[in-house]
Amino acid sequence: MPSGEWNIVYYESLSGDIPVYDFIENLSPTAKSKVSNTFDLLAEHGIKLGLPHVKKVTGTKLWELRILGGDSIRVFYVATSGRTFLMLHGFIKKSQKAPKKEIKIAIARLKEYKSRES
């Protein structure tokens, strides 16, 4: 886990899968390093980290963590209680706008996570 004022946690499904972790593990070593460095920035700067690293997903509670470089790696996340970021869904962005399919996956995971928290 990156050091800093904010914690970064991964969404875990009911079956025990950790999709963002699995997504990162399947990246190249160079891409993994870029993701790790960007997670460190997010943990250090928290909600003050802005463009080009983070961007609000319009019409949702999601934020898009933008890993800079030619790979267009993105991770959707939300801020939760206790100065924690919950990483919901990682993907390779192939178009200008975040695909609705990817947003739906992140929103479904957030709903499922919240249902367990209440």
Short mmCIF file of N, CA and C in Angstrom, two decimals:
data_model
loop_
_atom_site.label_atom_id
_atom_site.label_comp_id
_atom_site.label_asym_id
_atom_site.label_seq_id
_atom_site.Cartn_x
_atom_site.Cartn_y
_atom_site.Cartn_z
N MET A 1 0.85 -1.18 0.00
CA MET A 1 0.00 0.00 0.00
C MET A 1 0.89 1.24 0.00
N PRO A 2 0.55 2.20 -0.82
CA PRO A 2 1.36 3.42 -0.85
C PRO A 2 1.29 4.14 0.48
N SER A 3 2.39 4.80 0.83
CA SER A 3 2.38 5.58 2.06
C SER A 3 1.75 6.94 1.77
N GLY A 4 1.28 7.60 2.80
CA GLY A 4 0.66 8.90 2.60
C GLY A 4 -0.50 9.09 3.53
N GLU A 5 -1.18 10.21 3.36
CA GLU A 5 -2.28 10.54 4.24
C GLU A 5 -3.57 9.79 3.91
N TRP A 6 -3.71 9.32 2.70
CA TRP A 6 -4.91 8.60 2.28
C TRP A 6 -4.57 7.13 2.07
N ASN A 7 -5.52 6.25 2.36
CA ASN A 7 -5.35 4.82 2.12
C ASN A 7 -5.96 4.46 0.77
N ILE A 8 -5.35 3.50 0.12
CA ILE A 8 -5.88 2.98 -1.14
C ILE A 8 -6.26 1.53 -0.88
N VAL A 9 -7.53 1.20 -1.11
CA VAL A 9 -7.99 -0.18 -0.95
C VAL A 9 -8.65 -0.63 -2.24
N TYR A 10 -8.62 -1.93 -2.45
CA TYR A 10 -9.20 -2.50 -3.66
C TYR A 10 -10.56 -3.10 -3.34
N TYR A 11 -11.51 -2.87 -4.23
CA TYR A 11 -12.81 -3.54 -4.15
C TYR A 11 -12.57 -5.05 -4.19
N GLU A 12 -13.26 -5.78 -3.32
CA GLU A 12 -13.22 -7.24 -3.32
C GLU A 12 -14.64 -7.77 -3.50
N SER A 13 -14.82 -8.66 -4.48
CA SER A 13 -16.15 -9.20 -4.75
C SER A 13 -16.56 -10.18 -3.65
N LEU A 14 -17.83 -10.56 -3.65
CA LEU A 14 -18.32 -11.53 -2.68
C LEU A 14 -17.60 -12.86 -2.78
N SER A 15 -17.12 -13.19 -3.98
CA SER A 15 -16.41 -14.46 -4.18
C SER A 15 -14.92 -14.35 -3.84
N GLY A 16 -14.48 -13.16 -3.43
CA GLY A 16 -13.09 -12.98 -3.04
C GLY A 16 -12.17 -12.48 -4.15
N ASP A 17 -12.73 -12.24 -5.34
CA ASP A 17 -11.91 -11.69 -6.43
C ASP A 17 -11.59 -10.22 -6.14
N ILE A 18 -10.40 -9.81 -6.57
CA ILE A 18 -9.98 -8.42 -6.42
C ILE A 18 -9.62 -7.93 -7.82
N PRO A 19 -10.63 -7.49 -8.59
CA PRO A 19 -10.43 -7.23 -10.02
C PRO A 19 -9.39 -6.16 -10.36
N VAL A 20 -9.30 -5.09 -9.59
CA VAL A 20 -8.31 -4.05 -9.92
C VAL A 20 -6.90 -4.60 -9.70
N TYR A 21 -6.72 -5.33 -8.61
CA TYR A 21 -5.41 -5.95 -8.35
C TYR A 21 -5.05 -6.89 -9.49
N ASP A 22 -5.99 -7.73 -9.89
CA ASP A 22 -5.74 -8.67 -11.00
C ASP A 22 -5.42 -7.93 -12.29
N PHE A 23 -6.14 -6.84 -12.56
CA PHE A 23 -5.89 -6.03 -13.75
C PHE A 23 -4.45 -5.51 -13.74
N ILE A 24 -4.03 -4.96 -12.61
CA ILE A 24 -2.67 -4.40 -12.50
C ILE A 24 -1.62 -5.50 -12.65
N GLU A 25 -1.87 -6.65 -12.04
CA GLU A 25 -0.90 -7.75 -12.12
C GLU A 25 -0.68 -8.23 -13.55
N ASN A 26 -1.66 -8.06 -14.41
CA ASN A 26 -1.55 -8.50 -15.80
C ASN A 26 -0.92 -7.45 -16.72
N LEU A 27 -0.55 -6.30 -16.18
CA LEU A 27 0.11 -5.27 -16.97
C LEU A 27 1.60 -5.56 -17.09
N SER A 28 2.24 -4.89 -18.02
CA SER A 28 3.70 -5.01 -18.18
C SER A 28 4.39 -4.42 -16.95
N PRO A 29 5.63 -4.81 -16.68
CA PRO A 29 6.35 -4.24 -15.54
C PRO A 29 6.41 -2.70 -15.59
N THR A 30 6.61 -2.14 -16.76
CA THR A 30 6.65 -0.68 -16.90
C THR A 30 5.31 -0.06 -16.54
N ALA A 31 4.23 -0.64 -17.04
CA ALA A 31 2.89 -0.13 -16.75
C ALA A 31 2.57 -0.27 -15.26
N LYS A 32 2.95 -1.40 -14.66
CA LYS A 32 2.73 -1.60 -13.22
C LYS A 32 3.42 -0.49 -12.42
N SER A 33 4.63 -0.16 -12.82
CA SER A 33 5.38 0.89 -12.13
C SER A 33 4.67 2.24 -12.25
N LYS A 34 4.14 2.54 -13.43
CA LYS A 34 3.40 3.79 -13.63
C LYS A 34 2.15 3.84 -12.75
N VAL A 35 1.44 2.71 -12.67
CA VAL A 35 0.24 2.64 -11.83
C VAL A 35 0.63 2.87 -10.37
N SER A 36 1.68 2.19 -9.92
CA SER A 36 2.13 2.32 -8.54
C SER A 36 2.50 3.77 -8.22
N ASN A 37 3.22 4.41 -9.13
CA ASN A 37 3.61 5.82 -8.92
C ASN A 37 2.39 6.73 -8.85
N THR A 38 1.39 6.46 -9.68
CA THR A 38 0.18 7.29 -9.68
C THR A 38 -0.64 7.04 -8.42
N PHE A 39 -0.70 5.79 -7.96
CA PHE A 39 -1.37 5.49 -6.69
C PHE A 39 -0.68 6.23 -5.55
N ASP A 40 0.66 6.27 -5.58
CA ASP A 40 1.41 6.99 -4.55
C ASP A 40 1.04 8.48 -4.54
N LEU A 41 0.93 9.07 -5.74
CA LEU A 41 0.52 10.48 -5.84
C LEU A 41 -0.87 10.69 -5.24
N LEU A 42 -1.79 9.79 -5.55
CA LEU A 42 -3.16 9.89 -5.04
C LEU A 42 -3.17 9.77 -3.52
N ALA A 43 -2.40 8.83 -2.98
CA ALA A 43 -2.34 8.64 -1.53
C ALA A 43 -1.74 9.87 -0.85
N GLU A 44 -0.75 10.46 -1.47
CA GLU A 44 -0.07 11.62 -0.89
C GLU A 44 -0.92 12.89 -0.95
N HIS A 45 -1.55 13.14 -2.09
CA HIS A 45 -2.28 14.40 -2.30
C HIS A 45 -3.78 14.29 -2.05
N GLY A 46 -4.29 13.06 -2.02
CA GLY A 46 -5.71 12.86 -1.74
C GLY A 46 -6.61 13.58 -2.72
N ILE A 47 -7.68 14.15 -2.18
CA ILE A 47 -8.68 14.79 -3.04
C ILE A 47 -8.17 16.07 -3.71
N LYS A 48 -7.00 16.52 -3.33
CA LYS A 48 -6.42 17.72 -3.96
C LYS A 48 -5.71 17.41 -5.27
N LEU A 49 -5.46 16.13 -5.53
CA LEU A 49 -4.81 15.77 -6.79
C LEU A 49 -5.78 16.05 -7.93
N GLY A 50 -5.35 16.78 -8.91
CA GLY A 50 -6.23 17.16 -10.02
C GLY A 50 -5.70 16.69 -11.36
N LEU A 51 -6.17 17.37 -12.40
CA LEU A 51 -5.70 17.05 -13.75
C LEU A 51 -4.19 17.27 -13.82
N PRO A 52 -3.47 16.49 -14.55
CA PRO A 52 -3.94 15.48 -15.51
C PRO A 52 -4.15 14.10 -14.90
N HIS A 53 -3.98 13.96 -13.57
CA HIS A 53 -4.01 12.63 -12.96
C HIS A 53 -5.40 12.12 -12.64
N VAL A 54 -6.31 13.00 -12.24
CA VAL A 54 -7.67 12.56 -11.91
C VAL A 54 -8.70 13.44 -12.61
N LYS A 55 -9.83 12.82 -12.88
CA LYS A 55 -10.92 13.54 -13.55
C LYS A 55 -12.24 12.95 -13.05
N LYS A 56 -13.19 13.82 -12.74
CA LYS A 56 -14.53 13.37 -12.32
C LYS A 56 -15.25 12.78 -13.51
N VAL A 57 -15.94 11.66 -13.28
CA VAL A 57 -16.76 11.06 -14.33
C VAL A 57 -18.13 11.72 -14.24
N THR A 58 -18.48 12.48 -15.25
CA THR A 58 -19.70 13.28 -15.27
C THR A 58 -20.94 12.43 -14.99
N GLY A 59 -21.79 12.93 -14.10
CA GLY A 59 -23.06 12.28 -13.81
C GLY A 59 -22.97 11.08 -12.88
N THR A 60 -21.80 10.86 -12.27
CA THR A 60 -21.63 9.73 -11.35
C THR A 60 -20.87 10.20 -10.11
N LYS A 61 -20.69 9.28 -9.17
CA LYS A 61 -19.84 9.56 -8.00
C LYS A 61 -18.41 9.10 -8.24
N LEU A 62 -18.15 8.60 -9.44
CA LEU A 62 -16.84 8.03 -9.76
C LEU A 62 -15.82 9.10 -10.13
N TRP A 63 -14.57 8.76 -9.86
CA TRP A 63 -13.42 9.52 -10.34
C TRP A 63 -12.59 8.58 -11.20
N GLU A 64 -11.93 9.16 -12.18
CA GLU A 64 -11.09 8.39 -13.10
C GLU A 64 -9.63 8.74 -12.79
N LEU A 65 -8.86 7.74 -12.34
CA LEU A 65 -7.43 7.92 -12.15
C LEU A 65 -6.77 7.64 -13.48
N ARG A 66 -6.03 8.61 -13.97
CA ARG A 66 -5.45 8.55 -15.31
C ARG A 66 -3.95 8.29 -15.17
N ILE A 67 -3.53 7.11 -15.58
CA ILE A 67 -2.12 6.77 -15.54
C ILE A 67 -1.49 7.32 -16.82
N LEU A 68 -0.59 8.27 -16.67
CA LEU A 68 -0.02 8.95 -17.83
C LEU A 68 0.95 8.05 -18.58
N GLY A 69 0.93 8.17 -19.88
CA GLY A 69 1.78 7.35 -20.75
C GLY A 69 0.96 6.88 -21.94
N GLY A 70 1.58 6.16 -22.82
CA GLY A 70 0.92 5.73 -24.05
C GLY A 70 -0.10 4.63 -23.89
N ASP A 71 -0.19 4.02 -22.69
CA ASP A 71 -1.07 2.86 -22.51
C ASP A 71 -2.53 3.22 -22.27
N SER A 72 -2.82 4.45 -21.87
CA SER A 72 -4.18 4.90 -21.54
C SER A 72 -4.84 4.01 -20.49
N ILE A 73 -4.10 3.72 -19.42
CA ILE A 73 -4.62 2.93 -18.31
C ILE A 73 -5.47 3.84 -17.44
N ARG A 74 -6.64 3.35 -17.07
CA ARG A 74 -7.55 4.11 -16.22
C ARG A 74 -8.05 3.21 -15.08
N VAL A 75 -8.29 3.83 -13.92
CA VAL A 75 -8.88 3.13 -12.79
C VAL A 75 -9.97 4.03 -12.23
N PHE A 76 -11.19 3.50 -12.16
CA PHE A 76 -12.30 4.22 -11.54
C PHE A 76 -12.25 3.98 -10.04
N TYR A 77 -12.51 5.04 -9.27
CA TYR A 77 -12.48 4.92 -7.82
C TYR A 77 -13.44 5.92 -7.20
N VAL A 78 -13.68 5.75 -5.89
CA VAL A 78 -14.46 6.71 -5.10
C VAL A 78 -13.73 6.94 -3.79
N ALA A 79 -14.00 8.09 -3.17
CA ALA A 79 -13.52 8.35 -1.82
C ALA A 79 -14.57 7.81 -0.85
N THR A 80 -14.10 7.09 0.15
CA THR A 80 -15.01 6.56 1.17
C THR A 80 -14.64 7.17 2.51
N SER A 81 -15.28 6.72 3.56
CA SER A 81 -15.01 7.28 4.88
C SER A 81 -13.59 6.93 5.34
N GLY A 82 -13.09 7.70 6.26
CA GLY A 82 -11.79 7.42 6.84
C GLY A 82 -10.61 7.70 5.92
N ARG A 83 -10.74 8.70 5.05
CA ARG A 83 -9.65 9.08 4.16
C ARG A 83 -9.14 7.88 3.36
N THR A 84 -10.08 7.22 2.73
CA THR A 84 -9.77 6.01 1.96
C THR A 84 -10.33 6.14 0.55
N PHE A 85 -9.55 5.69 -0.41
CA PHE A 85 -10.01 5.58 -1.79
C PHE A 85 -10.26 4.11 -2.09
N LEU A 86 -11.43 3.82 -2.64
CA LEU A 86 -11.80 2.46 -3.03
C LEU A 86 -11.64 2.33 -4.54
N MET A 87 -10.69 1.50 -4.96
CA MET A 87 -10.41 1.29 -6.37
C MET A 87 -11.39 0.24 -6.89
N LEU A 88 -12.22 0.61 -7.87
CA LEU A 88 -13.33 -0.23 -8.30
C LEU A 88 -13.09 -0.99 -9.59
N HIS A 89 -12.47 -0.35 -10.58
CA HIS A 89 -12.38 -0.99 -11.90
C HIS A 89 -11.23 -0.39 -12.70
N GLY A 90 -10.39 -1.26 -13.25
CA GLY A 90 -9.29 -0.82 -14.10
C GLY A 90 -9.51 -1.30 -15.52
N PHE A 91 -9.07 -0.48 -16.48
CA PHE A 91 -9.23 -0.85 -17.89
C PHE A 91 -8.27 -0.04 -18.74
N ILE A 92 -8.11 -0.46 -19.98
CA ILE A 92 -7.33 0.28 -20.97
C ILE A 92 -8.32 1.10 -21.80
N LYS A 93 -8.16 2.39 -21.78
CA LYS A 93 -9.08 3.29 -22.49
C LYS A 93 -8.69 3.32 -23.97
N LYS A 94 -9.68 3.10 -24.83
CA LYS A 94 -9.42 3.04 -26.27
C LYS A 94 -10.11 4.13 -27.06
N SER A 95 -10.84 5.01 -26.36
CA SER A 95 -11.53 6.11 -27.04
C SER A 95 -11.43 7.36 -26.17
N GLN A 96 -11.88 8.48 -26.70
CA GLN A 96 -11.79 9.74 -25.96
C GLN A 96 -12.64 9.72 -24.69
N LYS A 97 -13.86 9.22 -24.78
CA LYS A 97 -14.75 9.17 -23.63
C LYS A 97 -14.61 7.83 -22.94
N ALA A 98 -14.83 7.84 -21.63
CA ALA A 98 -14.83 6.57 -20.90
C ALA A 98 -16.03 5.75 -21.37
N PRO A 99 -15.79 4.51 -21.80
CA PRO A 99 -16.90 3.69 -22.29
C PRO A 99 -17.96 3.44 -21.22
N LYS A 100 -19.22 3.52 -21.64
CA LYS A 100 -20.34 3.30 -20.70
C LYS A 100 -20.25 1.93 -20.05
N LYS A 101 -19.79 0.93 -20.80
CA LYS A 101 -19.66 -0.42 -20.25
C LYS A 101 -18.74 -0.42 -19.04
N GLU A 102 -17.63 0.30 -19.13
CA GLU A 102 -16.66 0.34 -18.03
C GLU A 102 -17.24 1.10 -16.83
N ILE A 103 -17.97 2.17 -17.10
CA ILE A 103 -18.61 2.93 -16.03
C ILE A 103 -19.64 2.06 -15.31
N LYS A 104 -20.43 1.31 -16.08
CA LYS A 104 -21.46 0.44 -15.48
C LYS A 104 -20.83 -0.61 -14.57
N ILE A 105 -19.70 -1.16 -14.96
CA ILE A 105 -19.02 -2.15 -14.13
C ILE A 105 -18.63 -1.52 -12.79
N ALA A 106 -18.02 -0.34 -12.84
CA ALA A 106 -17.60 0.34 -11.61
C ALA A 106 -18.78 0.69 -10.73
N ILE A 107 -19.87 1.17 -11.32
CA ILE A 107 -21.06 1.53 -10.54
C ILE A 107 -21.67 0.29 -9.89
N ALA A 108 -21.73 -0.81 -10.62
CA ALA A 108 -22.28 -2.05 -10.06
C ALA A 108 -21.43 -2.52 -8.88
N ARG A 109 -20.13 -2.42 -9.00
CA ARG A 109 -19.25 -2.82 -7.90
C ARG A 109 -19.43 -1.91 -6.69
N LEU A 110 -19.59 -0.61 -6.94
CA LEU A 110 -19.81 0.32 -5.85
C LEU A 110 -21.13 0.01 -5.13
N LYS A 111 -22.19 -0.25 -5.88
CA LYS A 111 -23.48 -0.59 -5.27
C LYS A 111 -23.36 -1.85 -4.42
N GLU A 112 -22.69 -2.85 -4.95
CA GLU A 112 -22.53 -4.11 -4.22
C GLU A 112 -21.70 -3.87 -2.95
N TYR A 113 -20.66 -3.08 -3.05
CA TYR A 113 -19.82 -2.75 -1.89
C TYR A 113 -20.64 -2.04 -0.82
N LYS A 114 -21.43 -1.04 -1.23
CA LYS A 114 -22.25 -0.28 -0.28
C LYS A 114 -23.31 -1.15 0.38
N SER A 115 -23.84 -2.12 -0.37
CA SER A 115 -24.87 -2.99 0.22
C SER A 115 -24.29 -3.84 1.35
N ARG A 116 -23.01 -4.15 1.27
CA ARG A 116 -22.35 -4.92 2.34
C ARG A 116 -21.99 -4.04 3.52
N GLU A 117 -21.81 -2.75 3.28
CA GLU A 117 -21.39 -1.83 4.34
C GLU A 117 -22.56 -1.41 5.24
N SER A 118 -23.79 -1.54 4.72
CA SER A 118 -24.93 -1.06 5.51
C SER A 118 -25.53 -2.14 6.37
#
